[in-house]
Tab-separated table of C-alpha atoms in Angstrom:
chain	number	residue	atom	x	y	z
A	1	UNK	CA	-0.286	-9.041	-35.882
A	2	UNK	CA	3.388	-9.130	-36.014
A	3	UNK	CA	5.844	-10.746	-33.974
A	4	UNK	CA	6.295	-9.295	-30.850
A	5	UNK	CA	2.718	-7.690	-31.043
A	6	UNK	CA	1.422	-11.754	-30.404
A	7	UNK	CA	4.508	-12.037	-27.548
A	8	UNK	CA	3.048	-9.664	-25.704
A	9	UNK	CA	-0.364	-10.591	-25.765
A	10	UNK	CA	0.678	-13.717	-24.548
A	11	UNK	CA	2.664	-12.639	-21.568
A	12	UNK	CA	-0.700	-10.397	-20.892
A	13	UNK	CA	-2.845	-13.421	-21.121
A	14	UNK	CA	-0.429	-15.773	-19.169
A	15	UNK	CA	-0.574	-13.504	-16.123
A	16	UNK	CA	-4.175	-12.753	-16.072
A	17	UNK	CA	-5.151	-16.474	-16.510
A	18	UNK	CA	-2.607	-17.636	-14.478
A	19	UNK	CA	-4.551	-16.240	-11.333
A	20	UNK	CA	-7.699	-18.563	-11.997
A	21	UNK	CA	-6.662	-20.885	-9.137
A	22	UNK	CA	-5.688	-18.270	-6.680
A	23	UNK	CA	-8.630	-16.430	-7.098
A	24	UNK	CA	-11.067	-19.386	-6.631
A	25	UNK	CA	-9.248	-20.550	-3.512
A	26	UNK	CA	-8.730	-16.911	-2.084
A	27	UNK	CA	-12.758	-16.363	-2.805
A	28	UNK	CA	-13.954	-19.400	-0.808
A	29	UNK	CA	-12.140	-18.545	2.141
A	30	UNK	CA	-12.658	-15.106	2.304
A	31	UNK	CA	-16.470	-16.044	1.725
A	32	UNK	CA	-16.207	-18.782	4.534
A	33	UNK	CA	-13.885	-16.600	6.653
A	34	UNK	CA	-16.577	-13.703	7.048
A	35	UNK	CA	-19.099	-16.101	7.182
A	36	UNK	CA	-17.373	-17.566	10.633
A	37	UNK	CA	-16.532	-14.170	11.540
A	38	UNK	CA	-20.185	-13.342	11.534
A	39	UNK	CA	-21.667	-16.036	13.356
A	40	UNK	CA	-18.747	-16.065	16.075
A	41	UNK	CA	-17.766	-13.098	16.730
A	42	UNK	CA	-20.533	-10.316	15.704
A	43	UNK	CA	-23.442	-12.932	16.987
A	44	UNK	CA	-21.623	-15.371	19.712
A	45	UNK	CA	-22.296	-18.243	17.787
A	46	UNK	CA	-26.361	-17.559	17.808
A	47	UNK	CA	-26.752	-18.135	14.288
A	48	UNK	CA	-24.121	-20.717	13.788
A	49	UNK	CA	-23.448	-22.215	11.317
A	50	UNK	CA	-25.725	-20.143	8.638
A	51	UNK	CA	-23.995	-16.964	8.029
A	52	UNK	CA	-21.093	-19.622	7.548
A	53	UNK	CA	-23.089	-21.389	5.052
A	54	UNK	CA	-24.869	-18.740	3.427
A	55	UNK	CA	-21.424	-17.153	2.758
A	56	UNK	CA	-19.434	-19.994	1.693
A	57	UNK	CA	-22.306	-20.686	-1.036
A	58	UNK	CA	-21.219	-16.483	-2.122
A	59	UNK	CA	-17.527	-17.333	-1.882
A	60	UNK	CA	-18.532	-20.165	-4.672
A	61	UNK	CA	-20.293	-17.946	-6.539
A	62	UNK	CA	-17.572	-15.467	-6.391
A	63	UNK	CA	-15.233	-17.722	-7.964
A	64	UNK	CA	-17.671	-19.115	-10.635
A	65	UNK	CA	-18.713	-15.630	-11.649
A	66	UNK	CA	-14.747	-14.469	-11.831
A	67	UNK	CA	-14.482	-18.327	-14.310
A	68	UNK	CA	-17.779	-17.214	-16.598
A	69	UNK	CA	-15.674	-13.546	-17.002
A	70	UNK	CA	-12.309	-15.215	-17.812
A	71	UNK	CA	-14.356	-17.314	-20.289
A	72	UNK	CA	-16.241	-14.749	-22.013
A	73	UNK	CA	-14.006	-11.986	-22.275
A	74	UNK	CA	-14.274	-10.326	-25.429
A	75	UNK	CA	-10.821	-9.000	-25.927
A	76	UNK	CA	-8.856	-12.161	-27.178
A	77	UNK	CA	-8.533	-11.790	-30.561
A	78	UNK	CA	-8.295	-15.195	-32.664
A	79	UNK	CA	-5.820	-15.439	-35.229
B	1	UNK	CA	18.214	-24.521	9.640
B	2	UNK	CA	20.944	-22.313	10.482
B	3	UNK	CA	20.429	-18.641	10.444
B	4	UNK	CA	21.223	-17.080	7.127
B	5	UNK	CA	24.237	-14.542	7.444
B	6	UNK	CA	22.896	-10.993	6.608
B	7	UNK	CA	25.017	-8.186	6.696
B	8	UNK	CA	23.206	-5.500	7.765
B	9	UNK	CA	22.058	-7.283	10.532
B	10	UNK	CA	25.672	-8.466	11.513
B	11	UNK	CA	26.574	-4.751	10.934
B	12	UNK	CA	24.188	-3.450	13.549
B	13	UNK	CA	24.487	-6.034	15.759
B	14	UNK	CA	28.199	-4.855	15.920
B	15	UNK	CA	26.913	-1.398	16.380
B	16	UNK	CA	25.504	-2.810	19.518
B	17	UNK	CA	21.805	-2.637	17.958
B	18	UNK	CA	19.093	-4.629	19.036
B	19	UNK	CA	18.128	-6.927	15.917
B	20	UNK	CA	15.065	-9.067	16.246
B	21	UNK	CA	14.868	-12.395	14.843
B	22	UNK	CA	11.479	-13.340	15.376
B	23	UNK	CA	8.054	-11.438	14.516
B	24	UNK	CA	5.964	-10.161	17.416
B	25	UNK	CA	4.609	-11.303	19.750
B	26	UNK	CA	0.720	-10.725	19.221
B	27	UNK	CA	0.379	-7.468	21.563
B	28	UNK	CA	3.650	-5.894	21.430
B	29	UNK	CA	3.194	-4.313	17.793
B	30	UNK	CA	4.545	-1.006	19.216
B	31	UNK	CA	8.148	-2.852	19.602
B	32	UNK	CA	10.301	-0.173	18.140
B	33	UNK	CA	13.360	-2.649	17.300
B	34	UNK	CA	10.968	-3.900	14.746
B	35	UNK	CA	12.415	-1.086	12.373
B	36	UNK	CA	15.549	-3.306	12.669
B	37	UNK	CA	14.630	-6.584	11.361
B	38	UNK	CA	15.966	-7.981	8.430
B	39	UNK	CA	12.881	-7.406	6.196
B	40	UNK	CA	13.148	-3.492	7.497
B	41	UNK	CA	16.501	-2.635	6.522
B	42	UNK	CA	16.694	-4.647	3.357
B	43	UNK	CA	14.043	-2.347	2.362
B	44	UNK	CA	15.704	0.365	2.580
B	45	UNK	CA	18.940	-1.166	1.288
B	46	UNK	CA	16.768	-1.524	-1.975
B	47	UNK	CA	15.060	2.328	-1.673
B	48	UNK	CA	18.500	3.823	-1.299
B	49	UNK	CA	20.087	1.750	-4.242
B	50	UNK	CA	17.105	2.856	-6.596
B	51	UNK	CA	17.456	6.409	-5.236
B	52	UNK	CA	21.335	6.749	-5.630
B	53	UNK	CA	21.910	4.523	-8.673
B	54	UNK	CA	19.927	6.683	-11.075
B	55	UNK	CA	22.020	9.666	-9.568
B	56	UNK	CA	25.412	8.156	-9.698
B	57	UNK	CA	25.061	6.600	-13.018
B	58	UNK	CA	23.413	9.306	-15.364
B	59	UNK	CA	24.772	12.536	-14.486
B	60	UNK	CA	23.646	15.280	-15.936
B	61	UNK	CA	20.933	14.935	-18.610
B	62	UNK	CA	22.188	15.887	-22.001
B	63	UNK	CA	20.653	16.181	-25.769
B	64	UNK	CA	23.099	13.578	-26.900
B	65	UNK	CA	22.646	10.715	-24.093
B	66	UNK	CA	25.857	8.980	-23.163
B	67	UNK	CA	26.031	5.498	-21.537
B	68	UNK	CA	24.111	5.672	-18.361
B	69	UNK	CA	21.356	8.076	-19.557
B	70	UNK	CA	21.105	5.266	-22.738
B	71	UNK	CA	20.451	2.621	-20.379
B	72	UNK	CA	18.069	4.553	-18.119
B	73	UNK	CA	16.139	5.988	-21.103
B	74	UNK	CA	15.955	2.665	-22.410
B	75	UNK	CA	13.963	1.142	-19.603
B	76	UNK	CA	12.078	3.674	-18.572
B	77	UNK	CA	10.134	4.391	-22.117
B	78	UNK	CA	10.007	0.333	-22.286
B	79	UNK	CA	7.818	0.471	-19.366
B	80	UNK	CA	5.960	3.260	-20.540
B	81	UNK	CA	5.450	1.602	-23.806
B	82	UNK	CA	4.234	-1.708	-22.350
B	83	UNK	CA	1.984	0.503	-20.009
B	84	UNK	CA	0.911	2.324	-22.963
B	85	UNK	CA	0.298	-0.627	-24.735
B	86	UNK	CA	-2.626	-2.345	-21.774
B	87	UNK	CA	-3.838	1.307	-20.494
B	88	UNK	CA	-3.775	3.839	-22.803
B	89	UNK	CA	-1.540	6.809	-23.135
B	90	UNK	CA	-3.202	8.945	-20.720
B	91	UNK	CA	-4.091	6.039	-18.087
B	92	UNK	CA	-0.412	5.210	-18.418
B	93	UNK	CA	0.691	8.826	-17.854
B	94	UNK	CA	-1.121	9.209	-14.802
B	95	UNK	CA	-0.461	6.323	-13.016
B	96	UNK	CA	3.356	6.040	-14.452
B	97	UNK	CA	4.936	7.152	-11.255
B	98	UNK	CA	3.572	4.725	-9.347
B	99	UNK	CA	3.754	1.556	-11.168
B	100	UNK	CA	7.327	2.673	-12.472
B	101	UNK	CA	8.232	2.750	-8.614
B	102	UNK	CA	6.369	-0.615	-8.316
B	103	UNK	CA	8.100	-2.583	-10.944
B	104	UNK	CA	11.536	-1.275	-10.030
B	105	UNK	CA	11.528	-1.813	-6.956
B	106	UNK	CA	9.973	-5.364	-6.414
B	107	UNK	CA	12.551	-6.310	-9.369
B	108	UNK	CA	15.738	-5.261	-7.437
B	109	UNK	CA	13.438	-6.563	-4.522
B	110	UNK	CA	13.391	-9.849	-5.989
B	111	UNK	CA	16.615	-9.766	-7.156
B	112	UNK	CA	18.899	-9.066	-4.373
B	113	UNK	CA	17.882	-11.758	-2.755
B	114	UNK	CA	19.853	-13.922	-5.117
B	115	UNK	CA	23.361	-12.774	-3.685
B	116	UNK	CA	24.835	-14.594	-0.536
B	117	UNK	CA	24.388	-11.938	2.386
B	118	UNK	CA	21.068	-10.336	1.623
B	119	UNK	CA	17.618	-11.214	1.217
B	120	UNK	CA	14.453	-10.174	-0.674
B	121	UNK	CA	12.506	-7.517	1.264
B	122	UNK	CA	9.661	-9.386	-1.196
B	123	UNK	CA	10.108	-12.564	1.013
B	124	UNK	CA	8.015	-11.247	4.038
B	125	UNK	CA	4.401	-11.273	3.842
B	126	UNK	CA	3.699	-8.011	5.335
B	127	UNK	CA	6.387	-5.860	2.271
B	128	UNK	CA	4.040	-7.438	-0.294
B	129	UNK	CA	0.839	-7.022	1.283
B	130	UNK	CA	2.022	-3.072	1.941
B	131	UNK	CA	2.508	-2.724	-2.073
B	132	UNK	CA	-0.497	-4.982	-2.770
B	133	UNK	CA	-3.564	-2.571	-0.217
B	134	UNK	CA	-1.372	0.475	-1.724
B	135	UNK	CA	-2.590	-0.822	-5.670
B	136	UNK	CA	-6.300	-1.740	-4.139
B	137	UNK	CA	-6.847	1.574	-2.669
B	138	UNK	CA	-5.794	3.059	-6.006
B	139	UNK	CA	-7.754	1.390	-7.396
B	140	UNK	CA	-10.952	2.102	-5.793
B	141	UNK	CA	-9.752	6.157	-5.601
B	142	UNK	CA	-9.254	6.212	-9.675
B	143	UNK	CA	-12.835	4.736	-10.007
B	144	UNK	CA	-14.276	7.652	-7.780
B	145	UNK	CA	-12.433	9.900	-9.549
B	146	UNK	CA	-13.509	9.008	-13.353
B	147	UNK	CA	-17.007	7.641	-12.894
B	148	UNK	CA	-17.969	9.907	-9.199
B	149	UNK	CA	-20.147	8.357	-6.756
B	150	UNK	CA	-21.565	6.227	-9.785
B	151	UNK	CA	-18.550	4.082	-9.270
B	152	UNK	CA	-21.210	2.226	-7.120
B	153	UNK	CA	-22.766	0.458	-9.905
B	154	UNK	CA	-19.882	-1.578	-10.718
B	155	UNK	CA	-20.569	-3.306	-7.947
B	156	UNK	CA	-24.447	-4.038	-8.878
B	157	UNK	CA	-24.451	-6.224	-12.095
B	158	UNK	CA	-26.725	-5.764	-14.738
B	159	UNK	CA	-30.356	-5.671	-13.765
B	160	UNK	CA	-31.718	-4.827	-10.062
B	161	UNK	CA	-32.885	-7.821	-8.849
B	162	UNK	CA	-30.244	-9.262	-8.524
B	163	UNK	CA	-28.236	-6.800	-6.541
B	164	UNK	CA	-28.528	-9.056	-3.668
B	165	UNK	CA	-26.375	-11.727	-4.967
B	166	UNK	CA	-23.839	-9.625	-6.981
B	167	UNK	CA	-23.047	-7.231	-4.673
B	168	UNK	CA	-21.379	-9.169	-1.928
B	169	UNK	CA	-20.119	-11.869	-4.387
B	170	UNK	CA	-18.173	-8.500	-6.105
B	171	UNK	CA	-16.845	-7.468	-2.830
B	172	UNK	CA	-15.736	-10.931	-1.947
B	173	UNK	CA	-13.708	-11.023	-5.495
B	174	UNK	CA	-12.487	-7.580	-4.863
B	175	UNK	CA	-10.667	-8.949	-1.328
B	176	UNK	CA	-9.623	-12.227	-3.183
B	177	UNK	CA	-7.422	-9.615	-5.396
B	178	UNK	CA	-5.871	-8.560	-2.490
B	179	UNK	CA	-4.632	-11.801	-1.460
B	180	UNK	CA	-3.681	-13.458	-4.504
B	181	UNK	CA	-1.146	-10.395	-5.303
B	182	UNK	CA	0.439	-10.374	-2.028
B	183	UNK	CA	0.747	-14.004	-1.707
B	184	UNK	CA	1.380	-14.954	-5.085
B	185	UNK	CA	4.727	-12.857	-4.939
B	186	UNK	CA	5.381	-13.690	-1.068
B	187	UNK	CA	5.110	-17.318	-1.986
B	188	UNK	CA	6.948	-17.057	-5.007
B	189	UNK	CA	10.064	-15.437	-3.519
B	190	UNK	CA	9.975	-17.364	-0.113
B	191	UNK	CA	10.039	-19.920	-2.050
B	192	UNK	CA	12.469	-19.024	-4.240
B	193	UNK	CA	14.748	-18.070	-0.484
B	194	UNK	CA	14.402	-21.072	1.159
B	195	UNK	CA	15.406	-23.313	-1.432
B	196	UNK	CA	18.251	-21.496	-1.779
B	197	UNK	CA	19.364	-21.518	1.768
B	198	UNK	CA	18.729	-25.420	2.219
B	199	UNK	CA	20.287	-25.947	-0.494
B	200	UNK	CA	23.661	-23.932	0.266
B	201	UNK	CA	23.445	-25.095	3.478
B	202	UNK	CA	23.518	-28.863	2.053
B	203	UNK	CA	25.547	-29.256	-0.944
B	204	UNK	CA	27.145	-25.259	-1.298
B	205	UNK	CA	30.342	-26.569	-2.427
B	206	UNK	CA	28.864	-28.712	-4.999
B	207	UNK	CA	27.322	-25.245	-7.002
B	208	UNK	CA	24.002	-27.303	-5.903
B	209	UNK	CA	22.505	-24.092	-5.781
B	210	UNK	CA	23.435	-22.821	-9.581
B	211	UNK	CA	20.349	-23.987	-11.116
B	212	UNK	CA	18.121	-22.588	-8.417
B	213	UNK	CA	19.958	-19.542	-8.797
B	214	UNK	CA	19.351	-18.816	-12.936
B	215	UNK	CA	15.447	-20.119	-12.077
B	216	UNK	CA	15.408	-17.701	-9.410
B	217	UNK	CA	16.095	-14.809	-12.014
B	218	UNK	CA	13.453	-16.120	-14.224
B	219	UNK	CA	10.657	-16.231	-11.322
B	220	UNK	CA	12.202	-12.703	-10.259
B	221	UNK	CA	12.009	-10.707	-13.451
B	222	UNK	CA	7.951	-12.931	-14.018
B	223	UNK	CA	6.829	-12.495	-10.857
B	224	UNK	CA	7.741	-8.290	-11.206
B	225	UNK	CA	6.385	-8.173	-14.371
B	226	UNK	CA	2.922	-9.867	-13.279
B	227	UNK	CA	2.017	-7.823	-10.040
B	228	UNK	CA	2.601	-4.558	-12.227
B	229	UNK	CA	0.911	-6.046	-14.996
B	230	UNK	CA	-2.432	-7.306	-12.644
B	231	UNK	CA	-2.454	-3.951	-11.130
B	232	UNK	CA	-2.494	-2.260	-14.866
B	233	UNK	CA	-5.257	-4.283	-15.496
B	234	UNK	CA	-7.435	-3.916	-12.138
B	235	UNK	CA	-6.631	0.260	-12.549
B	236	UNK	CA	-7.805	-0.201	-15.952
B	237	UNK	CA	-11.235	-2.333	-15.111
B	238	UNK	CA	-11.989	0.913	-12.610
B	239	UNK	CA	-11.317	3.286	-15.261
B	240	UNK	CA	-13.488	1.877	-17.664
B	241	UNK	CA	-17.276	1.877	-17.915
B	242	UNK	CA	-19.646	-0.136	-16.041
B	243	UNK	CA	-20.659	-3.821	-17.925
């Protein structure tokens, strides 16, 4: 691969891996967030705290499904 | 902290304007003098330099291009080259328009911030989070359109039992794209502001500032380059077939 072929795989790779952290904060709260919203507001705090719980565990997920992708992607090329 | 000086809010206020300086109140979001914050007319500060630049500068188009066309040419088949380069050629000559618009504008976004007097329309929450559900609806709409109402089963993982457990954790990483975009660049550039102004407002006469300033160029020209580059690649996962 030539010279500014590698450069600009890096600056592809940079920004896609540099949103690992955002992505596995943003996941548990939105997870936890419509979690609350479900027990709170849509049953009046009948079912609390399960929806809560049930979604924070997908929120988790979420995030450790988007790390397994990120880890076995198939397009970086080793050189 | 004092209140930055911004012109075109100084200007209007001459005018005899009513210029907010404080979001709304929760309730009042039909406040018409909202059009006159800051945020607002910096906006359109940028939108009417992008339109009237281009204009001013290149003239008419010619076979043999002279300075201005050079320069315009220049950039604009650089971006279609490094769009060419992620999505394709024919991904990158649909959605050129768009991201084109994108990446120019949250660059001179970014950018004008750096000069005493204005600020980046990029620094308010609600200008990124406009340009980041404009790039998630896209998205969705370009997966209708090239897989039809099969664009469903990217949401389903592989095998059927376990549709239960991938589909919401999908949607929940779908909304986490939302947010990192917009934040990542509000936070960025906010960032990026306030130092600035605390800094100025400390030590201005001591060019405190000057290395703040060059870093701010660098986090201007990255942080434009990664939301267009993010939204290539989300427009191109929609595209594509379903793992």
């Amino acid at each position: 691969m030539t010279k500014t072929g590698i450069r600009k795989e890096m600056t592809k790779l940079i920004a896609d891996f540099s949103t690992i952290g955002m992505t596995v904060s943003f996941s548990i709260f939105i997870g936890v967030g419509f979690g609350y919203y479900l027990d709170h507001k849509l049953f009046e705090g009948k079912t609390s705290p399960w929806f809560t719980l049930i979604f924070l565990g997908f929120g988790v997920a979420a995030a450790f499904l988007n790390l397994y992708r990120m880890a076995t992607r198939k397009d970086i090329r080793d050189e | 902290m004092e209140h930055p000086i911004l012109f075109i809010s100084v200007i209007l206020q001459a005018l005899g304007l009513p210029v907010p300086h404080a979001a709304p109140q929760p309730g009042h979001f039909g406040d018409l003098t909202q059009l006159l914050s800051p945020h607002m007319t910096y906006t359109w500060l940028v939108m009417i330099f992008l339109i009237l630049m281009p204009k001013i500068t290149m003239g008419k188009i010619e076979m043999i291009p002279g300075k201005g066309q050079n320069f315009w040419e220049a950039i604009i088949s650089g971006m279609e080259g490094f769009m060419a380069d992620n999505m394709g050629k024919e991904g990158a000559r649909m959605m050129f328009p768009m991201l084109a618009t994108f990446a120019l504008f949250i660059l001179v976004g970014n950018m004008i911030g750096l000069m005493p007097g204005f600020m980046s329309p990029t620094s308010n929450l609600n200008i990124t989070l406009g340009c980041t559900l404009i790039v998630f609806f896209t998205t969705h709409i370009l997966g209708f359109k090239f897989h039809g109402v099969k664009y469903y089963k990217h949401f389903l993982g592989p095998v059927w039992w376990l549709i239960p457990l991938i589909a919401p954790i999908e949607i929940i990483s779908h909304f986490a794209r939302i947010l990192s975009l917009s934040i990542r660049l509000f936070g960025n550039i906010m960032a990026k502001e306030t130092l600035l102004g605390i800094l100025f407002m400390l030590a201005g006469a001591y060019f405190a500032p000057l290395p703040i300033l060059c870093l701010g160029v660098f986090v201007s020209i990255v942080q434009a380059l990664v939301f267009v580059l993010l939204s290539i690649l989300y427009f191109s996962a929609s595209m594509e077939h379903a793992h």
